PDB file of C-alpha atoms and ligand atoms in Angstrom:
ATOM      1  CA  MET T   1      -0.954  30.084 -17.920  1.00 93.00           C
ATOM      2  CA  GLU T   2      -2.336  32.842 -15.777  1.00 96.00           C
ATOM      3  CA  VAL T   3      -5.998  33.437 -14.816  1.00 97.00           C
ATOM      4  CA  GLN T   4      -7.881  36.070 -12.849  1.00 97.00           C
ATOM      5  CA  LEU T   5      -9.621  34.466  -9.859  1.00 97.00           C
ATOM      6  CA  GLY T   6     -11.309  36.141  -6.903  1.00 95.00           C
ATOM      7  CA  GLY T   7      -9.717  39.383  -8.010  1.00 94.00           C
ATOM      8  CA  ARG T   8      -6.110  38.076  -8.058  1.00 97.00           C
ATOM      9  CA  ARG T   9      -3.731  36.699 -10.592  1.00 97.00           C
ATOM     10  CA  VAL T  10      -3.294  32.955 -10.238  1.00 98.00           C
ATOM     11  CA  HIS T  11      -0.663  30.932 -12.127  1.00 98.00           C
ATOM     12  CA  LEU T  12      -1.861  27.553 -13.323  1.00 98.00           C
ATOM     13  CA  ARG T  13       0.577  24.675 -13.638  1.00 98.00           C
ATOM     14  CA  VAL T  14      -1.350  22.268 -15.863  1.00 97.00           C
ATOM     15  CA  GLU T  15       0.169  18.813 -15.281  1.00 96.00           C
ATOM     16  CA  SER T  16      -1.082  15.377 -14.353  1.00 96.00           C
ATOM     17  CA  ASN T  17       0.287  14.021 -11.089  1.00 97.00           C
ATOM     18  CA  LYS T  18       0.145  10.437 -12.421  1.00 97.00           C
ATOM     19  CA  PRO T  19       3.480  10.284 -14.219  1.00 97.00           C
ATOM     20  CA  ARG T  20       5.139  11.753 -11.129  1.00 98.00           C
ATOM     21  CA  LYS T  21       3.592   9.117  -8.913  1.00 98.00           C
ATOM     22  CA  LEU T  22       4.442   6.282 -11.205  1.00 98.00           C
ATOM     23  CA  LYS T  23       7.913   7.108 -12.340  1.00 98.00           C
ATOM     24  CA  TYR T  24       9.995   5.702  -9.470  1.00 98.00           C
ATOM     25  CA  ASN T  25       7.530   2.816  -8.933  1.00 98.00           C
ATOM     26  CA  LEU T  26       8.085   1.635 -12.585  1.00 98.00           C
ATOM     27  CA  ILE T  27      11.888   1.948 -12.109  1.00 98.00           C
ATOM     28  CA  ALA T  28      11.659  -0.117  -8.904  1.00 98.00           C
ATOM     29  CA  ALA T  29       9.437  -2.702 -10.504  1.00 98.00           C
ATOM     30  CA  ARG T  30      11.953  -3.059 -13.372  1.00 98.00           C
ATOM     31  CA  GLU T  31      14.957  -3.227 -11.020  1.00 98.00           C
ATOM     32  CA  GLN T  32      13.277  -5.895  -8.992  1.00 98.00           C
ATOM     33  CA  GLY T  33      12.723  -7.893 -12.164  1.00 98.00           C
ATOM     34  CA  HIS T  34       8.899  -7.724 -12.205  1.00 98.00           C
ATOM     35  CA  HIS T  35       6.837  -8.024 -15.299  1.00 98.00           C
ATOM     36  CA  THR T  36       3.423  -7.421 -13.785  1.00 98.00           C
ATOM     37  CA  LEU T  37       2.002  -4.401 -11.931  1.00 98.00           C
ATOM     38  CA  VAL T  38      -0.949  -4.879  -9.631  1.00 98.00           C
ATOM     39  CA  THR T  39      -3.005  -2.013  -8.198  1.00 97.00           C
ATOM     40  CA  PHE T  40      -6.335  -1.104  -6.689  1.00 94.00           C
ATOM     41  CA  GLY T  41      -9.078   1.408  -7.596  1.00 94.00           C
ATOM     42  CA  GLY T  42     -12.757   2.199  -7.798  1.00 92.00           C
ATOM     43  CA  ALA T  43     -14.585   1.915 -11.078  1.00 92.00           C
ATOM     44  CA  TYR T  44     -13.792   5.566 -11.952  1.00 89.00           C
ATOM     45  CA  SER T  45     -10.200   5.578 -10.747  1.00 91.00           C
ATOM     46  CA  ASN T  46      -7.890   7.804 -12.763  1.00 92.00           C
ATOM     47  CA  HIS T  47      -5.063   5.917 -11.086  1.00 95.00           C
ATOM     48  CA  LEU T  48      -6.170   2.610 -12.676  1.00 96.00           C
ATOM     49  CA  ARG T  49      -6.353   4.254 -16.016  1.00 97.00           C
ATOM     50  CA  ALA T  50      -2.899   5.731 -15.620  1.00 97.00           C
ATOM     51  CA  THR T  51      -1.321   2.500 -14.413  1.00 98.00           C
ATOM     52  CA  ALA T  52      -2.811   0.622 -17.403  1.00 98.00           C
ATOM     53  CA  LEU T  53      -1.412   3.160 -19.810  1.00 98.00           C
ATOM     54  CA  ALA T  54       2.006   3.317 -18.087  1.00 98.00           C
ATOM     55  CA  GLY T  55       2.160  -0.455 -18.114  1.00 98.00           C
ATOM     56  CA  ARG T  56       1.501  -0.760 -21.800  1.00 98.00           C
ATOM     57  CA  LEU T  57       3.980   2.064 -22.622  1.00 98.00           C
ATOM     58  CA  HIS T  58       6.731   0.480 -20.506  1.00 97.00           C
ATOM     59  CA  GLY T  59       6.167  -3.169 -21.234  1.00 98.00           C
ATOM     60  CA  PHE T  60       4.444  -4.382 -18.032  1.00 98.00           C
ATOM     61  CA  GLN T  61       1.430  -6.616 -17.711  1.00 98.00           C
ATOM     62  CA  THR T  62      -1.139  -4.890 -15.536  1.00 98.00           C
ATOM     63  CA  VAL T  63      -3.886  -6.141 -13.146  1.00 98.00           C
ATOM     64  CA  GLY T  64      -6.453  -3.764 -11.702  1.00 97.00           C
ATOM     65  CA  ILE T  65      -8.322  -4.936  -8.586  1.00 96.00           C
ATOM     66  CA  VAL T  66     -11.600  -3.032  -8.839  1.00 96.00           C
ATOM     67  CA  ARG T  67     -13.988  -2.283  -6.008  1.00 94.00           C
ATOM     68  CA  GLY T  68     -17.509  -3.667  -6.584  1.00 93.00           C
ATOM     69  CA  GLU T  69     -19.227  -5.792  -9.084  1.00 93.00           C
ATOM     70  CA  GLU T  70     -18.531  -5.887 -12.796  1.00 94.00           C
ATOM     71  CA  ARG T  71     -20.992  -3.649 -14.657  1.00 94.00           C
ATOM     72  CA  LEU T  72     -21.333  -4.009 -18.360  1.00 95.00           C
ATOM     73  CA  PRO T  73     -20.878  -2.251 -20.629  1.00 97.00           C
ATOM     74  CA  LEU T  74     -17.679  -1.008 -18.984  1.00 96.00           C
ATOM     75  CA  ASN T  75     -17.548   2.668 -18.152  1.00 96.00           C
ATOM     76  CA  PRO T  76     -14.993   4.737 -20.173  1.00 95.00           C
ATOM     77  CA  VAL T  77     -12.321   4.498 -17.473  1.00 95.00           C
ATOM     78  CA  LEU T  78     -12.431   0.695 -17.252  1.00 97.00           C
ATOM     79  CA  ARG T  79     -12.833   0.293 -20.998  1.00 98.00           C
ATOM     80  CA  PHE T  80      -9.714   2.426 -21.496  1.00 98.00           C
ATOM     81  CA  ALA T  81      -7.862   0.334 -18.955  1.00 98.00           C
ATOM     82  CA  THR T  82      -8.763  -2.912 -20.678  1.00 98.00           C
ATOM     83  CA  GLU T  83      -7.836  -1.414 -24.042  1.00 98.00           C
ATOM     84  CA  GLN T  84      -4.381  -0.898 -22.650  1.00 98.00           C
ATOM     85  CA  GLY T  85      -4.244  -4.602 -21.794  1.00 98.00           C
ATOM     86  CA  MET T  86      -5.179  -4.371 -18.075  1.00 98.00           C
ATOM     87  CA  THR T  87      -6.857  -7.425 -16.589  1.00 97.00           C
ATOM     88  CA  LEU T  88      -9.652  -6.401 -14.256  1.00 97.00           C
ATOM     89  CA  THR T  89     -10.473  -8.395 -11.133  1.00 96.00           C
ATOM     90  CA  TYR T  90     -13.522  -7.429  -9.197  1.00 96.00           C
ATOM     91  CA  VAL T  91     -13.808  -7.728  -5.381  1.00 94.00           C
ATOM     92  CA  ASP T  92     -16.665  -6.886  -3.085  1.00 92.00           C
ATOM     93  CA  ARG T  93     -16.400  -3.785  -1.010  1.00 89.00           C
ATOM     94  CA  GLU T  94     -15.502  -5.709   2.232  1.00 89.00           C
ATOM     95  CA  THR T  95     -12.648  -7.545   0.596  1.00 89.00           C
ATOM     96  CA  TYR T  96     -11.479  -4.372  -1.087  1.00 90.00           C
ATOM     97  CA  ARG T  97     -11.334  -2.540   2.233  1.00 88.00           C
ATOM     98  CA  GLY T  98      -8.886  -5.165   3.481  1.00 86.00           C
ATOM     99  CA  LYS T  99      -6.660  -4.585   0.424  1.00 83.00           C
ATOM    100  CA  LEU T 100      -6.131  -8.368   0.177  1.00 83.00           C
ATOM    101  CA  ILE T 101      -4.569  -9.599  -3.023  1.00 88.00           C
ATOM    102  CA  PRO T 102      -6.789 -12.210  -4.676  1.00 87.00           C
ATOM    103  CA  ALA T 103      -5.222 -15.678  -5.014  1.00 89.00           C
ATOM    104  CA  GLY T 104      -3.765 -16.812  -8.228  1.00 90.00           C
ATOM    105  CA  LEU T 105      -2.048 -13.625  -9.428  1.00 92.00           C
ATOM    106  CA  PRO T 106       1.451 -13.988 -10.900  1.00 93.00           C
ATOM    107  CA  PRO T 107       4.458 -12.500  -9.080  1.00 96.00           C
ATOM    108  CA  HIS T 108       4.006  -8.737  -9.227  1.00 97.00           C
ATOM    109  CA  TYR T 109       4.991  -5.300  -8.083  1.00 98.00           C
ATOM    110  CA  LEU T 110       2.209  -3.835  -5.934  1.00 97.00           C
ATOM    111  CA  ILE T 111       1.189  -0.198  -6.264  1.00 97.00           C
ATOM    112  CA  PRO T 112      -1.243   0.986  -3.546  1.00 93.00           C
ATOM    113  CA  GLU T 113      -4.598   2.515  -4.124  1.00 91.00           C
ATOM    114  CA  GLY T 114      -4.272   5.964  -5.567  1.00 90.00           C
ATOM    115  CA  GLY T 115      -0.588   5.232  -6.295  1.00 94.00           C
ATOM    116  CA  SER T 116       0.516   6.957  -3.089  1.00 95.00           C
ATOM    117  CA  ASN T 117       3.589   5.395  -1.543  1.00 97.00           C
ATOM    118  CA  GLU T 118       7.087   6.593  -0.723  1.00 98.00           C
ATOM    119  CA  LEU T 119       8.265   6.379  -4.310  1.00 98.00           C
ATOM    120  CA  ALA T 120       5.236   8.398  -5.467  1.00 98.00           C
ATOM    121  CA  VAL T 121       6.147  11.046  -2.882  1.00 98.00           C
ATOM    122  CA  ARG T 122       9.635  11.234  -4.263  1.00 98.00           C
ATOM    123  CA  GLY T 123       8.329  11.644  -7.789  1.00 98.00           C
ATOM    124  CA  CYS T 124       5.869  14.436  -6.774  1.00 98.00           C
ATOM    125  CA  ALA T 125       8.681  16.134  -4.818  1.00 98.00           C
ATOM    126  CA  GLU T 126      10.312  16.749  -8.224  1.00 98.00           C
ATOM    127  CA  LEU T 127       7.325  18.903  -9.150  1.00 98.00           C
ATOM    128  CA  GLY T 128       7.851  20.932  -5.967  1.00 98.00           C
ATOM    129  CA  GLU T 129      11.581  21.224  -6.804  1.00 98.00           C
ATOM    130  CA  GLU T 130      10.735  22.484 -10.322  1.00 98.00           C
ATOM    131  CA  LEU T 131       8.427  25.180  -8.828  1.00 98.00           C
ATOM    132  CA  GLY T 132      11.297  25.984  -6.507  1.00 96.00           C
ATOM    133  CA  SER T 133      10.821  29.383  -5.088  1.00 97.00           C
ATOM    134  CA  ALA T 134       8.598  30.886  -7.753  1.00 98.00           C
ATOM    135  CA  PHE T 135       5.465  31.007  -5.619  1.00 98.00           C
ATOM    136  CA  ASP T 136       4.395  31.815  -2.069  1.00 98.00           C
ATOM    137  CA  VAL T 137       1.322  29.548  -2.155  1.00 98.00           C
ATOM    138  CA  VAL T 138       0.933  26.361  -4.235  1.00 98.00           C
ATOM    139  CA  CYS T 139      -2.498  24.697  -4.274  1.00 98.00           C
ATOM    140  CA  VAL T 140      -3.154  21.077  -5.173  1.00 98.00           C
ATOM    141  CA  PRO T 141      -6.216  18.825  -4.855  1.00 98.00           C
ATOM    142  CA  ALA T 142      -5.835  16.075  -2.227  1.00 97.00           C
ATOM    143  CA  GLY T 143      -7.364  12.568  -2.321  1.00 95.00           C
ATOM    144  CA  THR T 144      -4.931  10.181  -0.625  1.00 94.00           C
ATOM    145  CA  GLY T 145      -2.454  13.003  -0.002  1.00 97.00           C
ATOM    146  CA  GLY T 146       0.554  11.621  -1.821  1.00 97.00           C
ATOM    147  CA  THR T 147       0.787  14.499  -4.264  1.00 98.00           C
ATOM    148  CA  LEU T 148       0.672  17.061  -1.456  1.00 98.00           C
ATOM    149  CA  ALA T 149       3.179  15.154   0.584  1.00 98.00           C
ATOM    150  CA  GLY T 150       5.740  15.191  -2.206  1.00 98.00           C
ATOM    151  CA  LEU T 151       4.980  18.667  -3.547  1.00 98.00           C
ATOM    152  CA  ALA T 152       5.399  20.286  -0.201  1.00 98.00           C
ATOM    153  CA  ALA T 153       8.544  18.360   0.525  1.00 98.00           C
ATOM    154  CA  GLY T 154      10.081  19.566  -2.763  1.00 98.00           C
ATOM    155  CA  LEU T 155       9.203  23.270  -2.589  1.00 98.00           C
ATOM    156  CA  ARG T 156      12.157  25.546  -1.822  1.00 97.00           C
ATOM    157  CA  HIS T 157       9.882  28.441  -0.643  1.00 97.00           C
ATOM    158  CA  GLY T 158       6.412  29.185   0.462  1.00 98.00           C
ATOM    159  CA  ARG T 159       3.628  26.838   1.410  1.00 98.00           C
ATOM    160  CA  ALA T 160       1.479  24.191  -0.150  1.00 98.00           C
ATOM    161  CA  ILE T 161      -2.248  23.827   0.428  1.00 98.00           C
ATOM    162  CA  GLY T 162      -4.078  20.551  -0.219  1.00 98.00           C
ATOM    163  CA  PHE T 163      -7.736  20.884  -1.006  1.00 98.00           C
ATOM    164  CA  ALA T 164      -9.408  17.750   0.300  1.00 98.00           C
ATOM    165  CA  VAL T 165     -11.938  16.290  -2.183  1.00 97.00           C
ATOM    166  CA  LEU T 166     -13.360  13.769   0.275  1.00 96.00           C
ATOM    167  CA  LYS T 167     -15.758  14.509   3.055  1.00 96.00           C
ATOM    168  CA  ASP T 168     -14.667  14.130   6.728  1.00 96.00           C
ATOM    169  CA  ALA T 169     -10.976  14.201   5.680  1.00 97.00           C
ATOM    170  CA  GLY T 170      -9.668  14.922   9.139  1.00 96.00           C
ATOM    171  CA  TRP T 171      -7.427  11.834   8.700  1.00 97.00           C
ATOM    172  CA  LEU T 172      -5.679  13.348   5.728  1.00 98.00           C
ATOM    173  CA  ARG T 173      -3.266  15.416   7.794  1.00 98.00           C
ATOM    174  CA  ASP T 174      -1.964  12.228   9.486  1.00 98.00           C
ATOM    175  CA  ALA T 175      -1.822  10.404   6.114  1.00 97.00           C
ATOM    176  CA  VAL T 176       0.313  13.119   4.561  1.00 98.00           C
ATOM    177  CA  ALA T 177       2.588  13.288   7.656  1.00 98.00           C
ATOM    178  CA  THR T 178       2.950   9.504   7.634  1.00 98.00           C
ATOM    179  CA  LEU T 179       3.833   9.410   3.958  1.00 98.00           C
ATOM    180  CA  GLN T 180       6.559  12.017   4.471  1.00 98.00           C
ATOM    181  CA  GLN T 181       7.799  10.227   7.605  1.00 98.00           C
ATOM    182  CA  ARG T 182       8.109   6.968   5.681  1.00 98.00           C
ATOM    183  CA  THR T 183       9.754   8.700   2.759  1.00 98.00           C
ATOM    184  CA  TYR T 184      12.209  11.005   4.497  1.00 98.00           C
ATOM    185  CA  GLY T 185      12.134   9.938   8.154  1.00 98.00           C
ATOM    186  CA  GLU T 186      10.595  13.326   9.053  1.00 98.00           C
ATOM    187  CA  VAL T 187       7.659  15.601   8.251  1.00 98.00           C
ATOM    188  CA  ARG T 188       8.866  18.165   5.689  1.00 98.00           C
ATOM    189  CA  GLY T 189       7.886  21.477   4.215  1.00 97.00           C
ATOM    190  CA  ASN T 190       5.189  24.009   5.009  1.00 98.00           C
ATOM    191  CA  TRP T 191       1.794  22.626   4.166  1.00 98.00           C
ATOM    192  CA  SER T 192      -1.791  22.611   5.336  1.00 98.00           C
ATOM    193  CA  ILE T 193      -5.089  21.009   4.292  1.00 98.00           C
ATOM    194  CA  GLU T 194      -8.362  22.747   3.482  1.00 98.00           C
ATOM    195  CA  THR T 195     -11.259  20.491   4.320  1.00 98.00           C
ATOM    196  CA  ARG T 196     -14.144  22.905   3.586  1.00 97.00           C
ATOM    197  CA  PHE T 197     -14.465  22.495  -0.154  1.00 98.00           C
ATOM    198  CA  HIS T 198     -15.439  18.826  -0.682  1.00 97.00           C
ATOM    199  CA  PHE T 199     -18.876  19.759  -2.085  1.00 97.00           C
ATOM    200  CA  GLY T 200     -20.544  16.888  -0.344  1.00 96.00           C
ATOM    201  CA  GLY T 201     -17.942  14.240  -0.897  1.00 93.00           C
ATOM    202  CA  TYR T 202     -16.013  12.348  -3.481  1.00 88.00           C
ATOM    203  CA  ALA T 203     -17.594  12.485  -6.936  1.00 81.00           C
ATOM    204  CA  LYS T 204     -20.498  14.575  -5.703  1.00 90.00           C
ATOM    205  CA  THR T 205     -21.291  17.244  -8.201  1.00 92.00           C
ATOM    206  CA  PRO T 206     -23.851  19.673  -6.692  1.00 97.00           C
ATOM    207  CA  PRO T 207     -25.132  22.552  -9.013  1.00 97.00           C
ATOM    208  CA  ALA T 208     -22.825  25.150  -7.391  1.00 97.00           C
ATOM    209  CA  LEU T 209     -19.728  23.120  -8.372  1.00 98.00           C
ATOM    210  CA  LEU T 210     -20.906  22.456 -11.903  1.00 98.00           C
ATOM    211  CA  THR T 211     -21.816  26.167 -12.342  1.00 98.00           C
ATOM    212  CA  PHE T 212     -18.319  27.134 -11.159  1.00 98.00           C
ATOM    213  CA  VAL T 213     -16.732  24.616 -13.672  1.00 98.00           C
ATOM    214  CA  ASP T 214     -18.868  25.981 -16.560  1.00 98.00           C
ATOM    215  CA  LYS T 215     -18.128  29.604 -15.565  1.00 98.00           C
ATOM    216  CA  PHE T 216     -14.415  28.858 -15.392  1.00 98.00           C
ATOM    217  CA  GLU T 217     -14.397  27.192 -18.803  1.00 98.00           C
ATOM    218  CA  ALA T 218     -16.340  30.124 -20.341  1.00 98.00           C
ATOM    219  CA  GLN T 219     -13.861  32.606 -18.894  1.00 97.00           C
ATOM    220  CA  HIS T 220     -10.565  30.704 -19.405  1.00 96.00           C
ATOM    221  CA  GLY T 221     -11.141  28.082 -22.002  1.00 96.00           C
ATOM    222  CA  LEU T 222     -10.035  25.323 -19.597  1.00 97.00           C
ATOM    223  CA  ARG T 223     -12.447  22.576 -18.557  1.00 97.00           C
ATOM    224  CA  LEU T 224     -11.731  21.608 -14.925  1.00 98.00           C
ATOM    225  CA  ASP T 225     -12.746  18.131 -13.759  1.00 95.00           C
ATOM    226  CA  PRO T 226     -15.376  18.469 -11.021  1.00 95.00           C
ATOM    227  CA  ILE T 227     -13.976  15.684  -8.830  1.00 94.00           C
ATOM    228  CA  TYR T 228     -10.573  17.222  -8.126  1.00 96.00           C
ATOM    229  CA  THR T 229      -9.406  20.474  -9.812  1.00 98.00           C
ATOM    230  CA  GLY T 230     -12.964  22.094  -9.906  1.00 98.00           C
ATOM    231  CA  LYS T 231     -13.272  21.747  -6.164  1.00 98.00           C
ATOM    232  CA  MET T 232      -9.802  23.136  -5.630  1.00 98.00           C
ATOM    233  CA  MET T 233     -10.279  26.145  -7.921  1.00 98.00           C
ATOM    234  CA  SER T 234     -13.685  26.947  -6.481  1.00 98.00           C
ATOM    235  CA  GLY T 235     -12.217  26.697  -2.958  1.00 98.00           C
ATOM    236  CA  LEU T 236      -9.334  28.909  -3.887  1.00 98.00           C
ATOM    237  CA  GLU T 237     -11.707  31.447  -5.378  1.00 98.00           C
ATOM    238  CA  THR T 238     -13.598  31.592  -2.084  1.00 98.00           C
ATOM    239  CA  LEU T 239     -10.301  32.022  -0.081  1.00 98.00           C
ATOM    240  CA  LEU T 240      -9.227  34.783  -2.413  1.00 98.00           C
ATOM    241  CA  HIS T 241     -12.636  36.544  -2.131  1.00 96.00           C
ATOM    242  CA  HIS T 242     -12.134  36.446   1.652  1.00 96.00           C
ATOM    243  CA  GLY T 243      -8.743  38.033   1.340  1.00 96.00           C
ATOM    244  CA  THR T 244      -6.943  35.045   2.813  1.00 97.00           C
ATOM    245  CA  PHE T 245      -3.615  35.751   1.154  1.00 97.00           C
ATOM    246  CA  PRO T 246      -1.658  39.043   1.399  1.00 97.00           C
ATOM    247  CA  GLN T 247      -1.677  40.969  -1.802  1.00 96.00           C
ATOM    248  CA  HIS T 248       2.061  40.491  -2.619  1.00 97.00           C
ATOM    249  CA  GLU T 249       1.854  36.698  -2.426  1.00 98.00           C
ATOM    250  CA  ARG T 250       2.308  34.834  -5.665  1.00 98.00           C
ATOM    251  CA  ILE T 251      -0.198  32.031  -6.050  1.00 98.00           C
ATOM    252  CA  CYS T 252       0.014  28.891  -8.153  1.00 98.00           C
ATOM    253  CA  ALA T 253      -2.611  26.089  -8.525  1.00 98.00           C
ATOM    254  CA  VAL T 254      -1.611  22.717  -9.915  1.00 98.00           C
ATOM    255  CA  ILE T 255      -4.220  21.463 -12.450  1.00 98.00           C
ATOM    256  CA  THR T 256      -3.619  17.730 -11.946  1.00 97.00           C
ATOM    257  CA  GLY T 257      -6.601  16.495 -14.063  1.00 87.00           C
TER     258      GLY T 257
HETATM  259  C1  LIG Z   1      -6.743  14.522 -11.136  1.00 59.74           C
HETATM  260  C2  LIG Z   1      -6.301  14.258  -9.765  1.00 59.74           C
HETATM  261  N1  LIG Z   1      -5.899  15.258  -9.018  1.00 59.74           N
HETATM  262  C3  LIG Z   1      -5.525  15.016  -7.693  1.00 59.74           C
HETATM  263  C4  LIG Z   1      -5.497  13.708  -7.196  1.00 59.74           C
HETATM  264  C5  LIG Z   1      -5.211  13.551  -5.732  1.00 59.74           C
HETATM  265  O1  LIG Z   1      -3.933  12.989  -5.563  1.00 59.74           O
HETATM  266  P1  LIG Z   1      -3.575  12.264  -4.174  1.00 59.74           P
HETATM  267  O2  LIG Z   1      -4.336  10.985  -4.126  1.00 59.74           O
HETATM  268  O3  LIG Z   1      -2.091  12.066  -4.331  1.00 59.74           O
HETATM  269  O4  LIG Z   1      -3.924  13.188  -3.104  1.00 59.74           O
HETATM  270  C6  LIG Z   1      -5.938  12.685  -7.998  1.00 59.74           C
HETATM  271  C7  LIG Z   1      -5.887  11.286  -7.493  1.00 59.74           C
HETATM  272  O5  LIG Z   1      -4.893  10.602  -7.644  1.00 59.74           O
HETATM  273  C8  LIG Z   1      -6.357  12.902  -9.314  1.00 59.74           C
HETATM  274  O6  LIG Z   1      -6.773  11.907 -10.109  1.00 59.74           O
END
C-alpha cells in the first residue's frame, strides 16, 4: 500500500511485529520441553495479548505478570488475554521493576517484557531480509527497540529509523546496540533513533496526535494506533515536510499495530 505523506510517496508495510518476535521463542520453548510461557506486561500490553494468543494457538499454557493492581472489570486487552487462557498474576510496581518471578509458578519458558530478546531480534531480522534492498529508508516505531534491532540487522540496503514512543528515550540507542551485540556479537546495519515524536510519553494522546490519526484515516482509510504507529507516521510527515530525505530515496514505514 502506498500513501502520500508530506508531499512524498511512502510505502506502507502493514504487519504486526508480534509473530516475528515470538516465532523463535516458541520454537525454543518447545525444543526445551516447556509447556508454559511466562511473560511481563502493563495492563495495556499488546505483547501480553499476543503471547496469550500464540500460546493458545500453539498449545502452551501462558502466565502474564501484570504491573499494578487488578482492576475489574478487566480492560479489553486483559480480557482478551484471559479468554485465550492466560493466567494473570498482578505485582506491585516496585516488584515489577525488579522483574522477579513470583513464587509458585510451574517450570516455564520466560519471554521478557515487550518480547524483546535475541530470538525476537532474529525473527524481526527476517522482516528486514524480506524488505531486502527495496527501500532506502525503513521506519518503525520503537518501544523496547527489539523490532528495530532485528529489522536493521536484516536489511540488505538503506537505513532503518526507529521512532521512540517513550519520553526521554536516550537509553534506547544502547538498548538496541546491546540486543544486536547479544544476538550477533556485533552492532549491525545502518540505523538511528528519532526521539522527538513521543507526544508527551507512552500512551499520551494529545489533541495534535489524535487529529493526525483522524486525518490519516480520512485520507487513506487506515486507522493508526496512537501509541505506536500514529506517532511514527506523524513524525515521518514532519521529517518529510522538512525535506529530511533526498527526493530519490524510497521510503517505507512498517505499520506494526
Ligand atoms: C504495535 C507496536 N509497534 C511497535 C512496538 C515496538 O516494538 P519494540 O518494543 O520491539 O520496540 C510495539 C511493542 O511491542 C507494538 O505493540
